[in-house]
Amino acid sequence: MQKLDKILARVQKPGRYVGGEWNAVKKDWDQVDVKMAFAFPDVYEVGMSHLGLQILYHVVNSRKDALLERVFAPWIDMEEEMRKEKILLFSLESQRPLVDFDIIGFTLQYEMSFSNILNMLDLAGLPVRAKHRDASMPLVIAGGPCAFNPEPLADFIDLFVIGEGEEIIHELLDTFKELRQQGVDRAAMLYQMAQSIPGVYVPSLYEVKYNQDGTVAGVQPIKEGVPAKIRKRVIRDFDNVPFPTNPIVPSMGVVHDRAMVEVLRGCTRGCRFCQAGVLYRPVREKKPATLVRQVEEMIKSTGHDEISLTSLSTADYTGVAPLVKNLLDIYGERGVNVSLPSLRLDAFSIDLAKEVQKVRKSGLTFAPEAGTQRLRDVINKNVTEQNLVDAVTSAFQNGWSSVKLYFMIGLPTETYEDLDGIAEMARKVVQIGYQCKVPRDRLKVTVSTSSFVPKAHTAFQWEPQDTLEELRAKQKYLKEKLRDRHITYNWHDPETSFMEAVFAKGDRRLAAVLEKAWSKGVRFDGWSEHFRYDLWLQAFAEAGIDPKWYAYRRISHDEVLPWDHIEAGVSKRFLIREHQRAMSSQPTEDCRSGRCTGCGLCPSFEIRPNILGGAEIDPIQGEIL
């Protein structure tokens, strides 16, 4: 592509667009039956830090009859050059335009990337709306956490994958290959996939009806044989699931530039605001021997000098301490660091922290989430202030001088007393630093607050978000309260959180808004320098839709939710009970405590979560076997 060579000299970071990295796979295009593009709706540096990309890249490219190539959202300067030179969006491996592929698969990690999806489709030369694409064009599919409320994107995506992708991707590719050989047309192919592949949602095969007050009356299939409820896919044998031990090594600096090994999937903690804790249930662990082998293969194939043991809560992994010690014994002398990206206060061990930071020492990060025990009970964050005091004291006594604390503001039932608790906690950490004789010029406490966003399939899905005025007032209040030379206060833009809430709880009517906003130039909404709140408001006004109705409205338990036809595994009855317990500040125990919480997942999927180093819970009786 001579035009491409010409424009790369005119853009920032041309390495984003050239491919050719170590361990990248480039297959003979003419020797495979099915060509798929993995589309990440953000820049290369973000997408290449996503483990899911590496996993699916490995899974598909392990097949002889298929290939998977990558494409990322081009940055503003690259988009401008591509449109000027009339270059269609292309994959990294073969630099072929996306229109040449059979399937384009988007990953939906964040609501604020939705505008980039439309922009990438347009850059590829494809109509953004699914109904306008014909049989000559690729199928556009999507999966990931945001697919659990697919409705705002329903008009743009042909097919959604609900749940984990390692197995269903084979079923999709096999079915596509077979039906195409039979000459089945696009509509019939989607219909057959919806009927035959569990976890597939084809939105064009469903009709949404609304009540006079604007609420959803129901989402119903319009063809026989299409499931009324779409149940998420779950990998049962997690220890033997395909995993990329020869991942692509980025050719430039990326957000997470290290070898990532997934030690467990799921989380039993049950924080009521946390969507991931619901979507990735039940907890499944890999055996230590499996992890040691995977780490060894990854270090050999990549040359990375850091191993990240990833999960939603790595400190909950059974035997995490001996695993870390074993890895450090093997790799520490080679200068290879081991990192735990998520440490819980109640699972914190200073000995473990000392182990993982033997090679390179950095600050410690903890997430109390709320400033008072009352509010931590509301959100089911089962940690106490004493947990924080103990952890911070141990850290300071063992040489750390920098601590980061993460909180949320705008949580249900929050008062200004809870905000005072955040400030008091931060000041207490500073005082502990003084008592532990941390040098005054090195003592640093960073407090970061994000704004609560109610998410689908959580106990707080019925709750309203705080208004922009309320969130700004709380941020201003904390800014005054946290004035201290040892404390740094960071906060998130509340306008972005507002838009995130609108699309997190939205329905199909938001398609018109999204398309209008994109046509006005909205893109890269997750990047503060490009977020255009004014253009979003214009789009809502032109579409005749009030975004506040989605973000600020309290929803009753008997209302039909736009995502009720998507089954995340946890029963709605359980979520209602958790919501009611939250409003009375009652915490809930988790599976690892040895008591079944009645979430509804185990009977639904016939899976018994591993707990207590291998014991199991009877899914019906809730008793340890």
XYZ file of C-alpha atoms in Angstrom:
625
model
C 0.000 0.000 0.000
C 1.978 2.947 -1.295
C -0.577 5.422 0.016
C -0.149 3.971 3.511
C 3.627 4.356 3.411
C 3.081 7.954 2.383
C 0.760 8.904 5.243
C 2.584 7.042 8.032
C 5.319 9.676 7.906
C 2.714 12.307 8.720
C 1.071 10.785 11.809
C 1.922 10.301 15.467
C 3.117 6.849 16.478
C 3.086 5.119 13.067
C 3.940 1.883 14.883
C 0.239 1.658 15.726
C -0.579 0.738 12.140
C 2.209 -1.417 10.699
C 1.984 -4.779 12.512
C 4.858 -7.243 12.123
C 5.378 -7.706 15.873
C 7.118 -10.672 17.464
C 4.716 -13.653 17.651
C 2.196 -12.033 15.305
C 0.601 -14.590 12.977
C 0.355 -13.941 9.251
C -1.346 -16.760 7.377
C -1.673 -17.455 3.676
C -4.943 -15.708 2.907
C -5.869 -18.156 0.139
C -5.308 -21.257 2.264
C -7.968 -20.596 4.928
C -11.747 -20.800 4.659
C -12.837 -18.180 7.175
C -11.221 -14.769 7.666
C -12.030 -12.834 10.829
C -10.885 -9.437 12.071
C -10.724 -8.686 15.797
C -11.693 -5.021 16.125
C -10.719 -3.154 19.279
C -12.508 0.238 19.399
C -9.586 2.148 20.890
C -5.955 2.803 20.012
C -3.259 0.143 19.692
C -1.727 0.874 23.120
C -5.009 0.158 24.880
C -6.086 -2.788 22.743
C -2.751 -4.584 22.955
C -3.061 -4.520 26.741
C -6.301 -6.515 26.558
C -5.827 -10.164 27.466
C -9.044 -11.188 25.719
C -7.569 -10.124 22.382
C -4.511 -12.315 22.918
C -6.664 -15.288 23.953
C -8.993 -15.183 20.934
C -6.070 -14.463 18.596
C -4.463 -17.678 19.826
C -7.693 -19.714 19.723
C -8.649 -18.811 16.152
C -5.159 -18.871 14.670
C -4.620 -22.348 16.136
C -7.156 -23.557 13.557
C -5.896 -24.509 10.115
C -9.074 -23.346 8.364
C -9.329 -19.848 9.859
C -7.347 -16.708 10.558
C -7.781 -13.809 12.929
C -6.146 -10.450 12.256
C -6.248 -7.278 14.353
C -7.533 -3.767 13.775
C -7.625 -0.838 16.192
C -9.288 2.558 16.101
C -6.988 4.954 14.240
C -6.094 8.086 16.164
C -7.537 11.421 15.026
C -4.569 12.304 12.824
C -4.542 8.900 11.125
C -8.273 9.022 10.482
C -7.893 12.415 8.843
C -5.142 11.131 6.562
C -7.062 7.955 5.701
C -10.174 9.885 4.730
C -8.116 12.358 2.709
C -6.337 9.567 0.805
C -9.484 7.385 0.633
C -7.780 4.481 2.437
C -10.233 1.974 3.932
C -9.654 0.704 7.460
C -7.299 -2.271 7.281
C -5.940 -5.087 9.437
C -2.400 -5.057 10.825
C -1.301 -8.516 9.697
C -2.106 -8.396 5.970
C -3.061 -4.718 5.608
C -6.202 -5.862 3.820
C -9.338 -3.695 4.073
C -11.934 -4.973 6.537
C -14.495 -5.385 3.747
C -12.440 -8.371 2.535
C -13.049 -10.293 5.773
C -15.924 -12.682 6.448
C -16.492 -11.601 10.048
C -15.590 -8.471 12.004
C -15.703 -8.994 15.761
C -15.799 -6.001 18.114
C -15.002 -6.287 21.797
C -17.254 -4.170 24.022
C -15.216 -3.236 27.096
C -16.518 0.275 27.810
C -19.660 2.203 26.916
C -17.641 5.265 25.971
C -16.095 3.386 23.050
C -19.437 2.949 21.257
C -18.938 5.968 19.003
C -15.611 4.496 17.860
C -17.421 1.360 16.686
C -19.570 3.388 14.304
C -16.548 5.340 13.157
C -14.553 2.170 12.443
C -17.427 0.680 10.432
C -17.649 3.863 8.389
C -13.876 3.967 7.866
C -14.122 0.379 6.636
C -16.588 1.462 3.963
C -19.510 -0.325 5.621
C -22.970 1.047 6.473
C -23.140 1.609 10.229
C -26.643 0.146 10.530
C -26.925 -3.622 10.194
C -30.094 -3.468 8.049
C -28.213 -1.548 5.352
C -25.443 -4.148 4.935
C -25.846 -6.720 2.153
C -24.678 -10.280 1.523
C -21.332 -9.135 0.092
C -20.333 -7.539 3.375
C -18.822 -9.101 6.510
C -20.931 -10.192 9.443
C -20.439 -7.703 12.278
C -20.469 -9.397 15.668
C -19.658 -8.188 19.186
C -18.997 -9.579 22.648
C -17.558 -8.575 26.003
C -19.005 -7.126 29.207
C -21.048 -4.391 27.509
C -22.800 -7.069 25.434
C -24.785 -7.943 28.569
C -26.874 -4.868 27.763
C -26.604 -4.948 23.979
C -29.654 -2.815 23.243
C -28.000 0.602 22.584
C -25.916 -1.104 19.854
C -28.641 -3.467 18.604
C -29.227 -1.554 15.346
C -25.535 -1.654 14.399
C -24.480 -5.238 15.250
C -25.601 -8.380 13.410
C -24.909 -10.795 16.249
C -23.858 -10.565 19.897
C -21.941 -13.228 21.805
C -23.058 -13.387 25.429
C -20.432 -14.714 27.824
C -16.991 -16.267 27.484
C -15.681 -16.710 23.963
C -13.094 -19.507 23.884
C -15.607 -22.218 22.938
C -18.384 -20.338 21.183
C -15.954 -18.815 18.680
C -15.349 -22.310 17.253
C -19.094 -22.924 16.974
C -19.576 -19.628 15.158
C -16.746 -20.254 12.712
C -17.825 -23.861 12.045
C -21.440 -22.829 11.481
C -20.469 -19.901 9.261
C -18.236 -22.141 7.145
C -20.882 -24.843 6.787
C -23.760 -22.505 5.962
C -21.749 -20.527 3.446
C -20.822 -23.739 1.648
C -24.533 -24.503 1.476
C -25.195 -21.089 -0.072
C -27.333 -19.874 2.837
C -28.001 -16.125 2.664
C -27.127 -13.617 5.379
C -30.539 -13.435 7.066
C -31.008 -17.196 7.092
C -27.486 -17.668 8.450
C -28.159 -15.346 11.375
C -31.490 -17.067 12.034
C -29.851 -20.501 12.142
C -27.025 -19.273 14.398
C -29.566 -17.789 16.829
C -31.427 -21.114 16.917
C -28.481 -23.496 17.134
C -25.713 -21.772 19.103
C -26.356 -21.086 22.812
C -25.203 -17.625 23.839
C -25.931 -16.003 20.455
C -28.230 -12.968 20.345
C -29.356 -11.654 16.958
C -31.194 -8.391 17.730
C -32.969 -8.222 14.353
C -34.904 -11.347 15.374
C -36.446 -9.610 18.399
C -39.066 -6.911 18.749
C -39.026 -4.336 21.539
C -42.344 -2.958 22.744
C -42.696 0.099 24.975
C -45.299 1.266 27.458
C -46.936 4.675 27.215
C -44.646 5.986 29.969
C -41.567 5.084 27.907
C -40.562 2.009 29.867
C -39.906 -1.303 28.123
C -42.936 -3.590 27.898
C -40.918 -6.528 26.614
C -38.311 -7.889 24.218
C -39.730 -10.856 22.321
C -38.473 -13.067 19.471
C -40.328 -12.602 16.189
C -39.437 -15.994 14.679
C -40.077 -19.529 15.823
C -37.192 -21.348 17.470
C -35.371 -18.225 18.598
C -34.780 -18.343 22.368
C -36.733 -15.873 24.497
C -33.786 -15.733 26.928
C -30.134 -15.784 25.922
C -27.981 -17.506 28.520
C -24.314 -16.582 28.881
C -21.599 -19.014 27.880
C -19.315 -20.298 30.644
C -16.031 -22.176 30.317
C -16.266 -25.181 32.604
C -12.757 -26.669 32.414
C -10.835 -23.461 33.039
C -7.560 -25.223 33.835
C -7.422 -26.693 30.327
C -8.857 -23.786 28.369
C -6.591 -22.664 25.493
C -4.252 -19.892 26.630
C -1.663 -17.931 24.596
C 1.795 -18.723 25.947
C 3.316 -17.062 22.874
C 1.388 -13.756 22.887
C 2.117 -10.934 20.492
C 4.851 -8.656 21.851
C 3.885 -5.035 21.131
C 6.271 -3.085 18.927
C 5.830 0.060 21.030
C 4.995 0.998 24.601
C 1.485 -0.035 25.630
C -0.611 0.469 28.768
C 0.241 -2.946 30.246
C 3.563 -3.984 28.755
C 4.102 -7.328 30.468
C 3.301 -11.021 30.331
C -0.227 -11.616 31.640
C -1.233 -14.958 33.120
C -4.872 -15.436 34.135
C -4.813 -17.270 37.473
C -8.544 -17.410 38.096
C -11.754 -16.199 36.530
C -14.702 -14.828 38.454
C -15.099 -13.347 41.929
C -17.280 -14.451 44.822
C -16.972 -11.236 46.818
C -20.310 -9.866 45.693
C -19.676 -6.123 45.764
C -23.081 -4.775 44.812
C -21.817 -2.129 42.403
C -19.532 -4.523 40.507
C -20.795 -5.827 37.180
C -17.697 -7.949 36.501
C -18.287 -9.868 39.720
C -21.612 -11.041 38.296
C -20.658 -11.544 34.656
C -17.622 -13.742 35.330
C -19.110 -15.993 37.989
C -18.502 -18.700 39.053
C -14.942 -18.661 40.370
C -12.655 -21.094 38.540
C -8.953 -21.481 39.263
C -6.011 -22.850 37.349
C -3.744 -25.345 39.062
C -0.373 -23.969 40.269
C 1.466 -26.396 37.975
C -0.491 -25.086 35.001
C 0.427 -21.511 35.869
C 4.123 -22.261 36.382
C 4.230 -23.977 32.984
C 2.409 -21.111 31.263
C 4.703 -18.519 32.828
C 7.784 -20.447 31.736
C 6.550 -20.674 28.147
C 5.580 -16.981 28.081
C 8.940 -15.747 29.358
C 10.732 -17.865 26.748
C 8.514 -16.694 23.896
C 8.318 -12.978 24.763
C 11.339 -11.823 26.769
C 9.085 -9.799 29.081
C 10.657 -8.812 32.396
C 7.387 -8.702 34.339
C 4.757 -11.356 35.022
C 1.295 -10.131 35.966
C -0.948 -12.618 37.761
C -4.300 -11.316 36.570
C -7.869 -11.779 37.769
C -10.607 -9.749 39.419
C -9.081 -10.548 42.824
C -5.733 -12.321 42.534
C -5.119 -12.285 46.289
C -8.099 -14.663 46.585
C -6.342 -17.326 44.523
C -5.894 -20.487 46.580
C -2.199 -20.735 47.412
C -1.240 -17.343 45.965
C 1.665 -16.935 48.408
C 3.474 -20.202 47.536
C 2.833 -19.558 43.841
C 4.443 -16.105 44.027
C 7.389 -17.449 46.036
C 7.896 -20.265 43.537
C 7.878 -17.876 40.570
C 10.280 -15.476 42.260
C 12.623 -18.306 43.170
C 12.736 -19.254 39.490
C 12.780 -15.821 37.849
C 13.814 -13.269 40.474
C 17.547 -13.620 39.836
C 16.888 -13.035 36.141
C 15.395 -9.633 36.939
C 11.844 -10.743 36.163
C 9.271 -9.093 38.424
C 5.965 -10.621 39.557
C 3.016 -8.241 39.994
C -0.431 -8.626 41.520
C -2.690 -6.023 39.891
C -5.439 -6.332 42.492
C -4.893 -6.422 46.261
C -7.804 -6.422 48.703
C -7.327 -4.904 52.131
C -8.692 -7.958 53.931
C -6.510 -10.300 51.862
C -3.457 -8.088 52.121
C -0.275 -9.619 53.377
C 2.775 -7.433 53.732
C 4.879 -10.563 53.352
C 3.237 -11.170 49.984
C 3.765 -7.546 48.964
C 7.412 -7.777 50.002
C 7.786 -10.907 47.891
C 6.267 -9.465 44.712
C 8.297 -6.260 44.991
C 11.689 -7.829 45.641
C 12.787 -7.098 42.095
C 11.222 -3.646 41.637
C 9.479 -1.690 44.380
C 6.527 0.594 43.646
C 3.648 2.150 45.537
C 0.760 0.133 46.963
C -2.849 0.644 45.914
C -5.936 -0.186 47.985
C -9.645 0.318 47.287
C -11.752 0.891 50.412
C -14.424 2.238 47.964
C -16.328 4.106 50.710
C -15.369 6.289 53.659
C -17.520 4.723 56.384
C -18.318 1.214 57.510
C -22.038 1.878 57.069
C -21.585 2.625 53.371
C -19.137 -0.256 52.897
C -21.881 -2.517 54.273
C -24.347 -1.001 51.788
C -22.084 -1.914 48.864
C -21.061 -5.234 50.468
C -17.398 -4.262 50.526
C -16.415 -6.528 53.378
C -13.371 -4.637 54.593
C -12.970 -2.476 57.664
C -11.010 0.611 58.575
C -8.868 -1.588 60.806
C -7.946 -3.648 57.723
C -6.658 -0.446 56.115
C -4.831 0.659 59.263
C -3.125 -2.726 59.584
C -2.162 -2.855 55.909
C -0.831 0.688 55.743
C 1.060 0.337 59.038
C 2.756 -2.826 57.785
C 3.575 -1.160 54.483
C 5.131 1.926 56.056
C 7.061 -0.174 58.567
C 8.517 -2.212 55.717
C 9.819 0.634 53.629
C 6.913 1.854 51.539
C 6.307 5.599 51.497
C 3.584 5.927 48.850
C -0.009 4.682 49.095
C -2.956 5.121 46.728
C -6.559 4.915 47.932
C -9.518 4.466 45.551
C -13.071 5.460 46.449
C -16.396 5.957 44.707
C -18.674 8.911 45.260
C -22.384 9.026 44.546
C -22.998 5.534 45.901
C -26.584 4.724 46.944
C -27.477 6.185 50.384
C -24.248 8.240 50.493
C -24.207 11.307 52.772
C -21.627 13.987 53.431
C -20.643 12.049 56.552
C -19.405 9.328 54.211
C -17.347 11.941 52.343
C -15.936 13.124 55.664
C -14.929 9.494 56.233
C -12.838 9.539 53.030
C -10.968 12.633 54.224
C -10.518 11.250 57.725
C -9.198 7.973 56.352
C -6.657 9.765 54.168
C -5.480 11.911 57.080
C -5.224 8.827 59.276
C -2.950 7.206 56.692
C -0.723 10.318 56.781
C -0.598 10.121 60.591
C 0.373 6.454 60.407
C 3.174 7.493 58.069
C 4.392 9.987 60.678
C 4.226 7.344 63.428
C 6.189 4.899 61.289
C 8.817 7.602 60.705
C 8.389 7.734 56.929
C 10.580 10.619 55.694
C 8.327 13.684 55.365
C 9.655 14.527 51.920
C 8.721 11.060 50.609
C 5.373 10.458 52.332
C 2.594 10.566 49.751
C -1.068 9.554 49.885
C -3.047 9.740 46.646
C -6.836 9.726 46.905
C -8.772 9.038 43.712
C -12.551 9.099 43.371
C -14.684 7.869 40.514
C -18.401 8.520 40.177
C -20.775 5.615 40.760
C -22.350 4.294 37.550
C -25.303 1.892 37.960
C -24.756 -1.154 35.761
C -26.996 -3.865 34.321
C -27.138 -7.215 36.156
C -26.024 -5.728 39.486
C -27.903 -5.171 42.724
C -27.784 -1.429 42.013
C -29.244 -1.591 38.494
C -32.449 -0.037 39.851
C -30.649 2.903 41.470
C -30.310 6.408 40.005
C -26.993 8.111 39.487
C -26.224 11.341 41.332
C -26.856 14.421 39.215
C -23.943 16.327 37.706
C -24.542 19.123 40.187
C -24.420 16.707 43.127
C -21.238 15.019 41.878
C -19.483 18.351 41.253
C -20.471 19.562 44.729
C -19.083 16.384 46.313
C -15.824 16.665 44.373
C -15.463 20.301 45.458
C -16.206 19.343 49.066
C -13.547 16.631 49.056
C -11.038 18.911 47.390
C -11.354 21.304 50.334
C -11.303 18.510 52.901
C -8.172 16.915 51.444
C -5.930 19.958 51.534
C -2.687 18.534 52.882
C 0.834 18.660 51.522
C 1.071 14.873 51.697
C -2.296 14.214 50.002
C -3.033 14.423 46.295
C -6.669 14.309 45.197
C -7.707 13.074 41.737
C -11.243 12.763 40.398
C -13.068 11.694 37.243
C -15.009 13.937 34.908
C -18.684 13.601 36.007
C -19.986 14.329 32.492
C -18.249 11.198 31.185
C -19.716 9.142 34.040
C -23.164 10.530 33.212
C -22.906 9.409 29.588
C -21.594 6.028 30.724
C -24.666 5.593 32.945
C -27.033 6.536 30.122
C -25.650 3.852 27.807
C -25.124 1.295 30.583
C -28.878 1.409 31.321
C -30.065 2.324 27.831
C -32.372 0.708 25.278
C -32.624 0.596 21.484
C -33.904 4.152 21.214
C -30.370 5.357 21.966
C -29.228 4.144 18.536
C -30.536 7.356 16.975
C -28.616 9.434 19.520
C -25.396 7.485 19.035
C -25.580 7.825 15.252
C -26.299 11.558 15.431
C -23.463 12.153 17.903
C -21.025 10.201 15.742
C -22.071 12.145 12.631
C -21.291 15.371 14.525
C -17.726 14.212 15.112
C -17.969 12.401 18.467
C -15.283 9.743 18.933
C -12.726 8.673 21.558
C -15.165 9.624 24.335
C -13.031 7.813 26.898
C -10.227 10.311 26.267
C -10.864 13.555 28.167
C -9.235 15.695 25.477
C -11.703 14.430 22.875
C -14.901 14.022 24.898
C -17.494 16.476 23.529
C -20.346 16.710 26.006
C -21.896 19.586 24.049
C -22.208 17.454 20.927
C -23.806 14.644 22.888
C -26.414 17.043 24.297
C -27.153 18.321 20.794
C -27.646 14.736 19.588
C -30.046 13.938 22.424
C -32.021 17.109 21.742
C -32.306 16.352 18.031
C -33.422 12.793 18.747
C -36.018 14.046 21.235
C -34.606 11.896 24.038
C -33.836 13.036 27.582
C -30.640 11.367 28.842
C -31.569 12.161 32.450
C -34.496 9.743 32.157
C -31.997 6.894 31.823
C -29.377 7.987 34.375
C -31.412 9.665 37.116
C -34.618 7.626 37.295
C -35.165 5.168 40.136
C -36.521 1.911 38.692
C -39.056 -0.322 40.430
C -38.346 -4.022 40.870
C -41.352 -5.053 38.784
C -40.338 -2.971 35.745
C -39.096 -4.819 32.648
C -35.454 -3.882 32.119
C -34.045 -3.463 28.588
C -31.619 -6.337 29.269
C -34.001 -8.772 30.982
C -33.802 -11.167 28.012
C -30.037 -11.556 28.604
C -29.236 -14.062 31.364
C -25.990 -13.351 33.196
C -26.440 -16.399 35.410
C -27.305 -14.605 38.632
C -31.057 -14.651 39.200
C -33.056 -11.427 39.254
C -34.651 -12.610 42.490
C -31.202 -12.728 44.103
C -30.345 -9.228 42.829
C -33.617 -7.849 44.218
C -32.846 -9.424 47.577
C -29.342 -7.959 47.513
C -30.747 -4.533 46.642
C -33.136 -4.720 49.571
C -30.345 -5.817 51.908
C -28.202 -2.944 50.661
C -30.824 -0.387 51.544
C -30.758 -1.711 55.120
C -26.931 -1.782 55.180
C -26.753 -5.569 55.471
C -23.610 -7.243 54.110
C -23.834 -10.667 52.450
C -21.407 -13.546 52.858
C -19.887 -15.101 49.742
C -19.396 -18.668 48.503
C -15.895 -18.846 49.933
C -17.311 -18.446 53.416
C -18.869 -21.877 52.975
C -22.448 -20.636 52.577
C -24.417 -20.584 49.344
C -25.814 -17.105 48.690
C -28.594 -18.381 46.462
C -27.517 -16.284 43.487
C -29.057 -18.839 41.127
C -25.936 -19.449 39.075
C -24.974 -22.950 40.141
C -28.319 -24.656 39.412
C -28.534 -22.729 36.137
C -25.153 -23.821 34.840
C -24.622 -27.001 36.841
C -21.285 -25.665 38.039
C -20.056 -25.889 41.592
C -17.514 -23.196 42.441
C -14.142 -24.225 43.820
C -13.799 -22.964 47.376
C -11.531 -23.469 50.333
C -8.818 -25.131 48.275
C -11.072 -27.529 46.428
C -14.180 -28.125 48.552
C -17.479 -27.684 46.777
C -20.865 -26.237 47.658
C -24.005 -28.184 46.974
C -25.892 -25.775 44.689
C -29.299 -26.737 46.056
C -28.740 -27.183 49.789
C -25.903 -24.699 50.204
C -23.885 -27.162 52.241
C -20.170 -27.941 51.960
C -19.618 -31.351 50.410
